[in-house]
C-alpha cells in the first residue's frame, strides 16, 4: 500500500468512528460515562478552603438531613502523610472533626507512636456526613461524596495515604479485595491524574476494629513502620 492509500484508509476509518460516536451521543448511550467524569472533576477550580466551604453547605445526598456538622477534614494542607477513614461517627458529627471518638483517640496514639502529631498529617473520611446509626455508607452516598476526597488528595498531594479499614481501601484502590488481604503492602493510588504526583497507598485495619481486636495492633504497627521507612526515603 502506498503512503497516500494508507492515509486515505485511516481518514475513512476515523470518519466512521466519529459518525458512530455521534450517533451514540444522540442516543444518549455515553451519558453515564460523561456524567461520571464530570463529577470527578467538578471541584477542580476550588482550593482547600473553598472546597471546605462548598462541603459545609452540601445537600447533594440524603445524609445532610440528619447531620449536625459536615466533617471535612483536619490537619496540615501540605502533609506528606494522609489518613482516610470511612465516615464520621456520633462524636465526629457533634464536633465537626474526624477521628475524635474512641477509635479516633487510638488513631491519635498511633500517629504519636510514629513520632508525629495530628497537626503534621491530614485526616479525612470518604463520607463527610454521618450515616444514621453508623450504618455503612450507601453506594450512591460514596459516589456523590467521593469527589470531595479526591480533590482533597489532589490538593494536599501526600506522599503516602494510609487507608483505615475496608471502605477507604476499596474506594481509593478501586478494588473489591478486602482489607485483610490488602493490608501491609503499598499500592498505587487509583485516581492519580496524568502528570500528577502519584501517592502510594498503605491499607491497614481501622482503629475501631483494633478496639475489638487488640491482637491486630501489632499488624497495624508493622504497617506504620513501613510507612515511616518510606517517608524517610522519599
Ligand atoms: N470512624 C471513621 O471512619 N471516621 C471517623 O472520623 C471516626 C470514626
Ligand atoms: N474488618 C473491617 O471491617 N475493618 C478492619 O479494619 C478489619 C477487618
XYZ file of N, CA and C and ligand atoms in Angstrom:
718
model
N 0.841 -1.205 0.000
C 0.000 0.000 0.000
C 0.875 1.254 0.000
N 0.488 2.238 -0.794
C 1.256 3.496 -0.798
C 0.906 4.298 0.449
N 1.739 5.294 0.725
C 1.513 6.169 1.880
C 0.151 6.858 1.783
N -0.172 7.331 0.548
C -1.443 8.023 0.346
C -2.627 7.108 0.597
N -2.500 5.860 0.141
C -3.593 4.899 0.316
C -3.811 4.613 1.804
N -2.709 4.502 2.533
C -2.813 4.253 3.981
C -3.512 5.425 4.657
N -3.094 6.635 4.238
C -3.674 7.835 4.840
C -5.176 7.903 4.548
N -5.529 7.593 3.302
C -6.940 7.606 2.879
C -7.757 6.616 3.712
N -7.186 5.433 3.887
C -7.890 4.390 4.638
C -8.077 4.842 6.090
N -7.021 5.466 6.639
C -7.076 5.934 8.026
C -8.161 7.004 8.184
N -8.211 7.957 7.229
C -9.198 9.040 7.320
C -10.622 8.499 7.250
N -10.804 7.488 6.388
C -12.147 6.888 6.273
C -12.554 6.207 7.582
N -11.574 5.516 8.165
C -11.835 4.822 9.425
C -12.198 5.831 10.515
N -11.423 6.926 10.560
C -11.673 7.971 11.561
C -13.077 8.554 11.388
N -13.478 8.770 10.129
C -14.805 9.334 9.856
C -15.891 8.363 10.316
N -15.678 7.085 10.090
C -16.653 6.081 10.503
C -16.802 6.062 12.024
N -15.662 6.110 12.707
C -15.706 6.095 14.169
C -16.437 7.326 14.686
N -16.144 8.491 14.072
C -16.768 9.735 14.523
C -18.286 9.674 14.338
N -18.699 9.169 13.194
C -20.144 9.025 12.942
C -20.796 8.142 14.004
N -20.112 7.047 14.279
C -20.615 6.075 15.236
C -20.762 6.722 16.620
N -19.743 7.479 17.019
C -19.768 8.141 18.322
C -20.888 9.168 18.374
N -21.020 9.947 17.285
C -22.065 10.970 17.265
C -23.453 10.346 17.374
N -23.608 9.213 16.682
C -24.886 8.505 16.745
C -25.180 8.062 18.182
N -24.153 7.507 18.835
C -24.350 7.038 20.208
C -24.633 8.197 21.152
N -23.948 9.331 20.906
C -24.190 10.509 21.742
C -25.633 10.951 21.618
N -26.131 10.941 20.354
C -27.523 11.346 20.131
C -28.484 10.403 20.838
N -28.115 9.140 20.866
C -28.972 8.156 21.526
C -28.818 8.195 23.044
N -27.832 8.989 23.512
C -27.644 9.124 24.955
C -26.856 7.991 25.579
N -26.184 7.181 24.738
C -25.523 5.992 25.287
C -24.248 6.329 26.062
N -23.674 7.484 25.813
C -22.429 7.854 26.505
C -22.689 8.658 27.778
N -23.944 8.968 28.003
C -24.271 9.912 29.055
C -23.694 9.512 30.416
N -23.848 8.229 30.771
C -23.417 7.779 32.095
C -21.935 8.053 32.295
N -21.130 7.693 31.303
C -19.686 7.878 31.438
C -19.302 9.346 31.557
N -19.941 10.158 30.740
C -19.610 11.585 30.750
C -19.950 12.186 32.106
N -21.103 11.820 32.655
C -21.504 12.342 33.957
C -20.482 11.971 35.002
N -19.983 10.740 34.939
C -19.024 10.292 35.949
C -17.731 11.106 35.879
N -17.255 11.337 34.676
C -16.025 12.110 34.513
C -16.216 13.532 35.027
N -17.351 14.111 34.670
C -17.627 15.472 35.126
C -17.662 15.545 36.639
N -18.290 14.536 37.233
C -18.444 14.568 38.667
C -17.082 14.487 39.362
N -16.173 13.691 38.809
C -14.860 13.522 39.435
C -14.052 14.813 39.381
N -14.365 15.694 38.440
C -13.553 16.907 38.328
C -14.357 18.162 38.635
N -15.525 17.997 39.259
C -16.414 19.157 39.416
C -15.858 20.199 40.387
N -14.870 19.824 41.215
C -14.300 20.781 42.170
C -12.904 21.242 41.748
N -12.559 21.017 40.481
C -11.190 21.263 40.010
C -10.722 22.702 40.229
N -11.661 23.666 40.307
C -11.262 25.068 40.469
C -11.149 25.491 41.933
N -11.528 24.619 42.848
C -11.588 25.025 44.257
C -10.310 24.668 45.004
N -9.793 25.607 45.802
C -8.705 25.278 46.716
C -9.305 24.652 47.977
N -8.437 24.289 48.930
C -8.914 23.523 50.086
C -9.962 24.304 50.899
N -9.736 25.609 51.061
C -10.676 26.446 51.824
C -12.024 26.537 51.114
N -11.978 26.735 49.807
C -13.222 26.852 49.037
C -13.946 25.504 48.973
N -13.174 24.430 48.903
C -13.761 23.087 48.873
C -14.478 22.793 50.193
N -13.830 23.172 51.289
C -14.418 23.016 52.624
C -15.725 23.801 52.694
N -15.686 25.056 52.248
C -16.879 25.904 52.291
C -18.009 25.289 51.461
N -17.652 24.734 50.312
C -18.651 24.072 49.460
C -19.272 22.886 50.196
N -18.422 22.080 50.828
C -18.911 20.891 51.540
C -19.824 21.270 52.700
N -19.494 22.407 53.363
C -20.274 22.809 54.538
C -21.750 23.047 54.197
N -22.020 23.415 52.953
C -23.421 23.661 52.594
C -23.959 22.587 51.644
N -23.274 21.449 51.585
C -23.659 20.400 50.629
C -25.005 19.761 50.989
N -25.851 19.631 49.983
C -27.116 18.914 50.173
C -27.282 17.896 49.044
N -26.150 17.376 48.534
C -26.219 16.520 47.355
C -26.681 15.103 47.654
N -26.654 14.697 48.927
C -27.241 13.380 49.243
C -28.083 13.503 50.503
N -28.801 12.440 50.816
C -29.764 12.465 51.928
C -29.132 12.647 53.301
N -27.828 12.403 53.415
C -27.197 12.477 54.736
C -27.215 13.882 55.333
N -27.418 14.899 54.496
C -27.426 16.260 55.050
C -28.597 16.451 56.014
N -29.652 15.646 55.826
C -30.844 15.839 56.653
C -30.601 15.519 58.127
N -29.759 14.510 58.380
C -29.578 14.097 59.773
C -28.298 14.598 60.430
N -27.530 15.406 59.711
C -26.221 15.768 60.267
C -26.294 16.976 61.204
N -25.356 17.018 62.147
C -25.158 18.235 62.936
C -24.054 19.086 62.344
N -22.981 18.442 61.869
C -21.887 19.168 61.229
C -21.444 18.391 59.991
N -20.747 19.081 59.107
C -20.046 18.443 57.989
C -18.603 18.250 58.445
N -18.116 17.017 58.359
C -16.766 16.713 58.846
C -15.835 16.635 57.641
N -15.238 17.777 57.308
C -14.489 17.876 56.055
C -13.120 17.214 56.147
N -12.379 17.540 57.209
C -11.019 17.011 57.361
C -10.200 17.999 58.150
N -9.108 17.527 58.763
C -8.241 18.425 59.544
C -6.780 18.088 59.325
N -5.943 19.059 59.622
C -4.507 18.818 59.626
C -3.751 19.735 58.702
N -2.567 19.268 58.338
C -1.624 20.052 57.552
C -1.971 19.955 56.064
N -2.296 21.095 55.420
C -2.649 21.048 53.992
C -1.477 20.643 53.086
N -0.250 20.639 53.643
C 0.922 20.186 52.874
C 1.450 18.850 53.394
N 0.597 18.103 54.064
C 1.064 16.869 54.715
C 1.648 15.864 53.717
N 2.711 15.170 54.144
C 3.239 14.047 53.371
C 2.410 12.787 53.620
N 1.737 12.789 54.758
C 1.003 11.591 55.182
C -0.449 11.948 55.434
N -1.323 11.162 54.833
C -2.758 11.406 54.971
C -3.426 10.114 55.446
N -4.366 10.219 56.377
C -5.159 9.080 56.841
C -6.591 9.253 56.334
N -7.152 8.184 55.805
C -8.531 8.257 55.305
C -9.379 7.155 55.923
N -10.399 7.566 56.659
C -11.350 6.634 57.263
C -12.611 6.521 56.430
N -13.685 6.092 57.103
C -14.921 5.768 56.389
C -15.918 6.926 56.414
N -16.378 7.271 57.596
C -17.406 8.301 57.736
C -17.412 8.769 59.182
N -17.913 9.980 59.432
C -17.990 10.455 60.817
C -18.911 9.573 61.647
N -18.578 9.386 62.921
C -19.487 8.774 63.881
C -20.178 9.874 64.669
N -20.809 9.489 65.784
C -21.582 10.456 66.572
C -20.702 11.570 67.123
N -19.530 11.206 67.666
C -18.640 12.228 68.252
C -18.149 13.199 67.192
N -17.774 12.644 66.034
C -17.255 13.471 64.941
C -18.347 14.403 64.427
N -19.572 13.870 64.311
C -20.705 14.661 63.829
C -21.000 15.818 64.793
N -20.788 15.581 66.077
C -21.027 16.627 67.074
C -19.948 17.709 66.998
N -18.684 17.264 66.813
C -17.562 18.221 66.924
C -17.077 18.766 65.582
N -17.505 18.150 64.472
C -17.076 18.642 63.155
C -15.650 18.280 62.807
N -15.086 17.303 63.537
C -13.694 16.909 63.293
C -13.601 15.384 63.201
N -12.821 14.877 62.215
C -12.730 13.419 62.071
C -11.919 12.766 63.199
N -12.260 11.556 63.516
C -11.489 10.716 64.442
C -11.211 11.393 65.779
N -12.294 11.762 66.474
C -12.161 12.327 67.821
C -12.810 11.447 68.890
N -13.541 10.415 68.489
C -14.152 9.493 69.456
C -13.126 8.464 69.926
N -13.615 7.334 70.424
C -12.692 6.325 70.981
C -11.722 5.813 69.925
N -12.245 5.471 68.747
C -11.368 4.984 67.660
C -10.393 6.089 67.266
N -10.875 7.317 67.278
C -10.043 8.451 66.908
C -8.894 8.662 67.882
N -9.194 8.451 69.175
C -8.127 8.599 70.170
C -7.053 7.538 69.968
N -7.482 6.352 69.549
C -6.479 5.316 69.242
C -5.665 5.714 68.012
N -6.331 6.293 67.012
C -5.589 6.772 65.835
C -4.560 7.836 66.244
N -4.977 8.742 67.135
C -4.044 9.782 67.609
C -2.819 9.145 68.262
N -3.035 8.084 69.038
C -1.886 7.407 69.686
C -0.998 6.734 68.639
N -1.601 6.191 67.609
C -0.810 5.559 66.526
C 0.053 6.625 65.849
N -0.566 7.785 65.569
C 0.175 8.885 64.921
C 1.334 9.331 65.813
N 1.075 9.419 67.119
C 2.123 9.858 68.046
C 3.229 8.818 68.176
N 2.854 7.546 68.059
C 3.877 6.485 68.081
C 4.775 6.580 66.851
N 4.282 7.202 65.809
C 5.096 7.417 64.602
C 5.940 8.693 64.734
N 5.981 9.258 65.925
C 6.754 10.492 66.192
C 6.160 11.681 65.437
N 4.841 11.651 65.234
C 4.157 12.752 64.555
C 3.006 13.228 65.439
N 2.377 14.345 65.046
C 1.179 14.804 65.735
C 0.049 14.888 64.715
N -1.165 15.073 65.198
C -2.305 15.236 64.282
C -2.114 16.460 63.392
N -1.369 17.462 63.859
C -1.143 18.673 63.059
C -0.144 18.452 61.927
N 0.658 17.399 62.022
C 1.639 17.106 60.966
C 0.975 16.428 59.775
N -0.067 15.663 60.037
C -0.682 14.833 58.997
C -2.026 15.444 58.594
N -2.696 14.843 57.620
C -4.054 15.282 57.282
C -4.986 14.092 57.477
N -6.140 14.339 58.078
C -7.080 13.256 58.399
C -8.434 13.573 57.769
N -8.970 12.618 57.032
C -10.273 12.825 56.387
C -11.010 11.486 56.280
N -12.214 11.552 55.797
C -13.036 10.367 55.578
C -13.560 10.331 54.148
N -14.034 9.149 53.730
C -14.685 9.042 52.423
C -15.976 9.867 52.449
N -16.809 9.675 53.472
C -18.040 10.470 53.604
C -17.821 11.610 54.586
N -18.365 12.753 54.259
C -18.203 13.931 55.114
C -19.353 14.083 56.114
N -20.421 13.323 55.935
C -21.565 13.405 56.855
C -21.843 12.033 57.455
N -22.384 12.023 58.662
C -22.587 10.782 59.398
C -23.786 9.996 58.873
N -23.571 8.724 58.536
C -24.718 7.879 58.202
C -25.498 7.564 59.479
N -26.836 7.588 59.438
C -27.628 7.352 60.641
C -27.299 5.993 61.261
N -27.248 5.958 62.583
C -26.955 4.729 63.344
C -25.641 4.078 62.914
N -24.728 4.880 62.396
C -23.409 4.368 61.966
C -23.505 3.230 60.946
N -24.576 3.209 60.178
C -24.654 2.179 59.138
C -23.564 2.414 58.104
N -23.309 1.377 57.270
C -22.304 1.520 56.218
C -22.731 2.594 55.215
N -21.750 3.280 54.632
C -22.091 4.214 53.551
C -22.797 3.479 52.404
N -23.815 4.100 51.831
C -24.510 3.510 50.686
C -23.744 3.876 49.407
N -23.809 3.002 48.386
C -23.061 3.271 47.155
C -23.335 4.652 46.554
N -24.578 5.116 46.604
C -24.861 6.423 45.996
C -24.259 7.559 46.832
N -24.150 7.343 48.146
C -23.526 8.356 49.011
C -22.025 8.456 48.710
N -21.401 7.304 48.510
C -19.964 7.287 48.181
C -19.738 7.958 46.831
N -20.573 7.617 45.872
C -20.485 8.186 44.527
C -20.603 9.711 44.563
N -21.553 10.190 45.367
C -21.810 11.624 45.432
C -20.728 12.363 46.210
N -20.222 11.741 47.265
C -19.313 12.444 48.183
C -17.845 12.296 47.797
N -17.470 11.192 47.157
C -16.042 10.926 46.946
C -15.300 12.005 46.149
N -15.963 12.769 45.259
C -15.216 13.845 44.598
C -14.584 14.845 45.571
N -15.190 15.036 46.741
C -14.559 15.912 47.748
C -13.214 15.328 48.181
N -13.214 14.029 48.494
C -11.965 13.396 48.944
C -10.920 13.378 47.831
N -11.345 13.073 46.611
C -10.388 13.029 45.501
C -9.748 14.397 45.287
N -10.535 15.450 45.424
C -9.978 16.800 45.280
C -9.065 17.140 46.470
N -9.440 16.721 47.663
C -8.554 16.937 48.824
C -7.188 16.302 48.560
N -7.191 15.070 48.064
C -5.934 14.354 47.803
C -5.132 15.076 46.723
N -5.841 15.548 45.704
C -5.178 16.250 44.607
C -4.503 17.542 45.107
N -5.144 18.222 46.057
C -4.606 19.484 46.570
C -3.492 19.261 47.586
N -3.655 18.291 48.444
C -2.675 18.049 49.510
C -1.427 17.351 48.960
N -1.611 16.538 47.942
C -0.500 15.801 47.335
C 0.352 15.069 48.369
N -0.285 14.203 49.161
C 0.512 13.460 50.141
C 1.424 12.458 49.431
N 2.516 12.082 50.105
C 3.352 11.010 49.554
C 2.719 9.653 49.837
N 2.120 9.541 51.004
C 1.502 8.274 51.415
C 0.084 8.530 51.916
N -0.839 7.682 51.485
C -2.194 7.676 52.040
C -2.365 6.372 52.801
N -2.650 6.452 54.094
C -2.996 5.253 54.861
C -4.513 5.161 54.897
N -5.052 4.097 54.325
C -6.495 3.896 54.394
C -6.795 3.042 55.615
N -7.857 3.420 56.339
C -8.216 2.753 57.585
C -9.478 1.925 57.358
N -9.336 0.596 57.407
C -10.493 -0.282 57.248
C -10.824 -0.569 55.802
N -11.920 -1.306 55.641
C -12.304 -1.815 54.327
C -12.707 -0.723 53.345
N -13.462 0.237 53.874
C -14.156 1.131 52.967
C -13.267 2.019 52.131
N -12.366 2.709 52.808
C -11.494 3.655 52.102
C -10.488 2.916 51.225
N -10.060 1.718 51.650
C -9.121 0.944 50.821
C -9.787 0.570 49.502
N -10.999 0.031 49.602
C -11.700 -0.383 48.380
C -11.956 0.804 47.464
N -12.277 1.940 48.083
C -12.578 3.110 47.260
C -11.324 3.659 46.580
N -10.268 3.898 47.349
C -9.099 4.577 46.774
C -8.244 3.653 45.909
N -8.407 2.340 46.069
C -7.679 1.408 45.199
C -8.586 0.865 44.101
N -9.868 1.256 44.142
C -10.830 0.795 43.152
C -10.796 -0.734 43.032
N -10.957 -1.383 44.181
C -10.877 -2.840 44.208
C -11.999 -3.415 45.066
N -12.274 -4.693 44.865
C -13.259 -5.378 45.704
C -12.577 -6.250 46.764
N -11.238 -6.322 46.676
C -10.481 -7.130 47.635
C -10.627 -6.557 49.047
N -10.746 -7.428 50.036
C -10.954 -6.980 51.412
C -9.661 -6.572 52.102
N -9.819 -5.906 53.244
C -8.700 -5.301 53.953
C -7.687 -6.335 54.460
N -8.164 -7.493 54.870
C -7.231 -8.492 55.422
C -6.225 -8.941 54.372
N -6.695 -9.079 53.133
C -5.778 -9.455 52.043
C -4.942 -8.265 51.587
N -5.498 -7.068 51.675
C -4.801 -5.891 51.134
C -3.708 -5.359 52.058
N -3.937 -5.428 53.359
C -3.109 -4.637 54.295
C -1.628 -5.045 54.251
N -0.801 -4.074 54.635
C 0.619 -4.374 54.809
C 1.454 -4.229 53.557
N 0.829 -3.832 52.452
C 1.598 -3.637 51.213
C 1.256 -2.263 50.613
N 2.206 -1.729 49.872
C 1.960 -0.458 49.193
C 1.302 -0.703 47.835
N 0.374 0.178 47.491
C -0.308 0.127 46.193
C -0.293 1.523 45.573
N -0.546 1.550 44.278
C -0.669 2.841 43.614
C -2.093 3.364 43.791
N -2.193 4.640 44.071
C -3.485 5.325 44.175
C -4.220 5.230 42.829
N -5.511 4.886 42.870
C -6.226 4.575 41.626
C -6.659 5.807 40.828
N -6.673 6.999 41.461
C -7.271 8.154 40.764
C -6.273 9.264 40.460
N -4.988 8.904 40.373
C -3.979 9.926 40.063
C -4.245 10.487 38.679
N -4.116 11.821 38.575
C -4.261 12.481 37.276
C -2.981 12.302 36.483
N -3.107 12.340 35.183
C -1.917 12.275 34.337
C -0.962 13.403 34.702
N 0.307 13.116 34.702
C 1.363 14.102 35.000
C 1.399 14.518 36.464
N 0.455 14.032 37.257
C 0.471 14.451 38.662
C 1.311 13.465 39.461
N 1.761 13.943 40.594
C 2.492 13.105 41.520
C 1.539 11.996 42.020
N 1.994 10.759 42.057
C 1.124 9.629 42.427
C 1.443 9.168 43.848
N 0.495 9.332 44.774
C 0.757 8.852 46.128
C 0.745 7.323 46.180
N 1.455 6.753 47.139
C 1.289 5.329 47.393
C 0.259 5.167 48.507
N -0.426 4.035 48.481
C -1.487 3.775 49.452
C -1.099 2.564 50.300
N -1.169 2.738 51.610
C -0.951 1.623 52.537
C -2.264 1.337 53.261
N -2.951 0.261 52.898
C -4.171 -0.083 53.616
C -3.824 -0.753 54.952
N -4.516 -0.323 56.000
C -4.357 -1.014 57.279
C -5.718 -1.126 57.959
N -5.744 -1.827 59.111
C -7.016 -2.013 59.802
C -7.526 -0.693 60.371
N -8.831 -0.650 60.554
C -9.482 0.520 61.131
C -9.260 0.503 62.650
N -9.006 1.681 63.254
C -8.822 1.681 64.708
C -10.035 1.142 65.478
N -11.235 1.286 64.930
C -12.412 0.717 65.607
C -12.308 -0.811 65.646
N -11.736 -1.386 64.602
C -11.505 -2.832 64.567
C -10.465 -3.208 65.623
N -9.454 -2.365 65.796
C -8.412 -2.629 66.806
C -8.975 -2.592 68.227
N -9.993 -1.765 68.440
C -10.597 -1.711 69.777
C -11.272 -3.040 70.101
N -11.802 -3.691 69.086
C -12.451 -5.004 69.293
C -11.451 -6.147 69.200
N -10.345 -5.939 68.488
C -9.347 -6.994 68.262
C -7.939 -6.471 68.548
N -7.626 -6.314 69.838
C -6.334 -5.704 70.200
C -5.137 -6.476 69.636
N -5.318 -7.765 69.362
C -4.199 -8.544 68.803
C -3.749 -8.040 67.437
N -4.638 -7.329 66.759
C -4.297 -6.848 65.417
C -3.453 -5.570 65.453
N -3.249 -5.026 66.664
C -2.468 -3.782 66.769
C -1.052 -3.965 66.249
N -0.492 -5.154 66.483
C 0.894 -5.357 66.029
C 0.979 -5.332 64.500
N -0.068 -5.803 63.826
C -0.086 -5.722 62.349
C -0.092 -4.262 61.898
N -0.941 -3.464 62.543
C -1.019 -2.043 62.174
C 0.322 -1.364 62.434
N 0.957 -1.738 63.545
C 2.241 -1.115 63.859
C 3.296 -1.485 62.813
N 3.250 -2.733 62.353
C 4.168 -3.137 61.265
C 3.901 -2.306 60.006
N 2.629 -2.102 59.700
C 2.269 -1.311 58.508
C 2.776 0.127 58.655
N 2.637 0.685 59.873
C 3.061 2.071 60.090
C 4.586 2.196 60.053
N 5.282 1.146 60.456
C 6.743 1.175 60.348
C 7.183 1.206 58.887
N 6.462 0.460 58.059
C 6.750 0.531 56.613
C 6.524 1.949 56.086
N 5.450 2.578 56.568
C 5.146 3.947 56.127
C 6.252 4.908 56.567
N 6.716 4.762 57.809
C 7.781 5.640 58.319
C 9.052 5.472 57.491
N 9.393 4.239 57.175
C 10.591 3.981 56.359
C 10.426 4.613 54.979
N 9.249 4.458 54.398
C 9.006 5.037 53.069
C 9.159 6.568 53.120
N 8.604 7.190 54.159
C 8.667 8.654 54.260
C 10.091 9.144 54.477
N 10.887 8.349 55.186
C 12.302 8.725 55.355
C 13.056 8.681 54.031
N 12.639 7.771 53.176
C 13.423 7.528 51.942
C 12.871 8.275 50.725
N 11.701 8.911 50.852
C 11.110 9.561 49.676
C 10.777 11.031 49.943
N -14.547 6.256 62.002
C -14.202 6.757 60.806
O -14.069 6.045 59.838
N -14.007 8.059 60.730
C -14.110 8.897 61.752
O -13.895 10.081 61.578
C -14.459 8.344 63.006
C -14.679 7.035 63.109
N -12.679 -5.726 59.076
C -13.079 -4.466 58.913
O -14.225 -4.198 58.557
N -12.224 -3.470 59.147
C -10.968 -3.691 59.541
O -10.224 -2.749 59.735
C -10.548 -5.025 59.700
C -11.417 -6.034 59.447
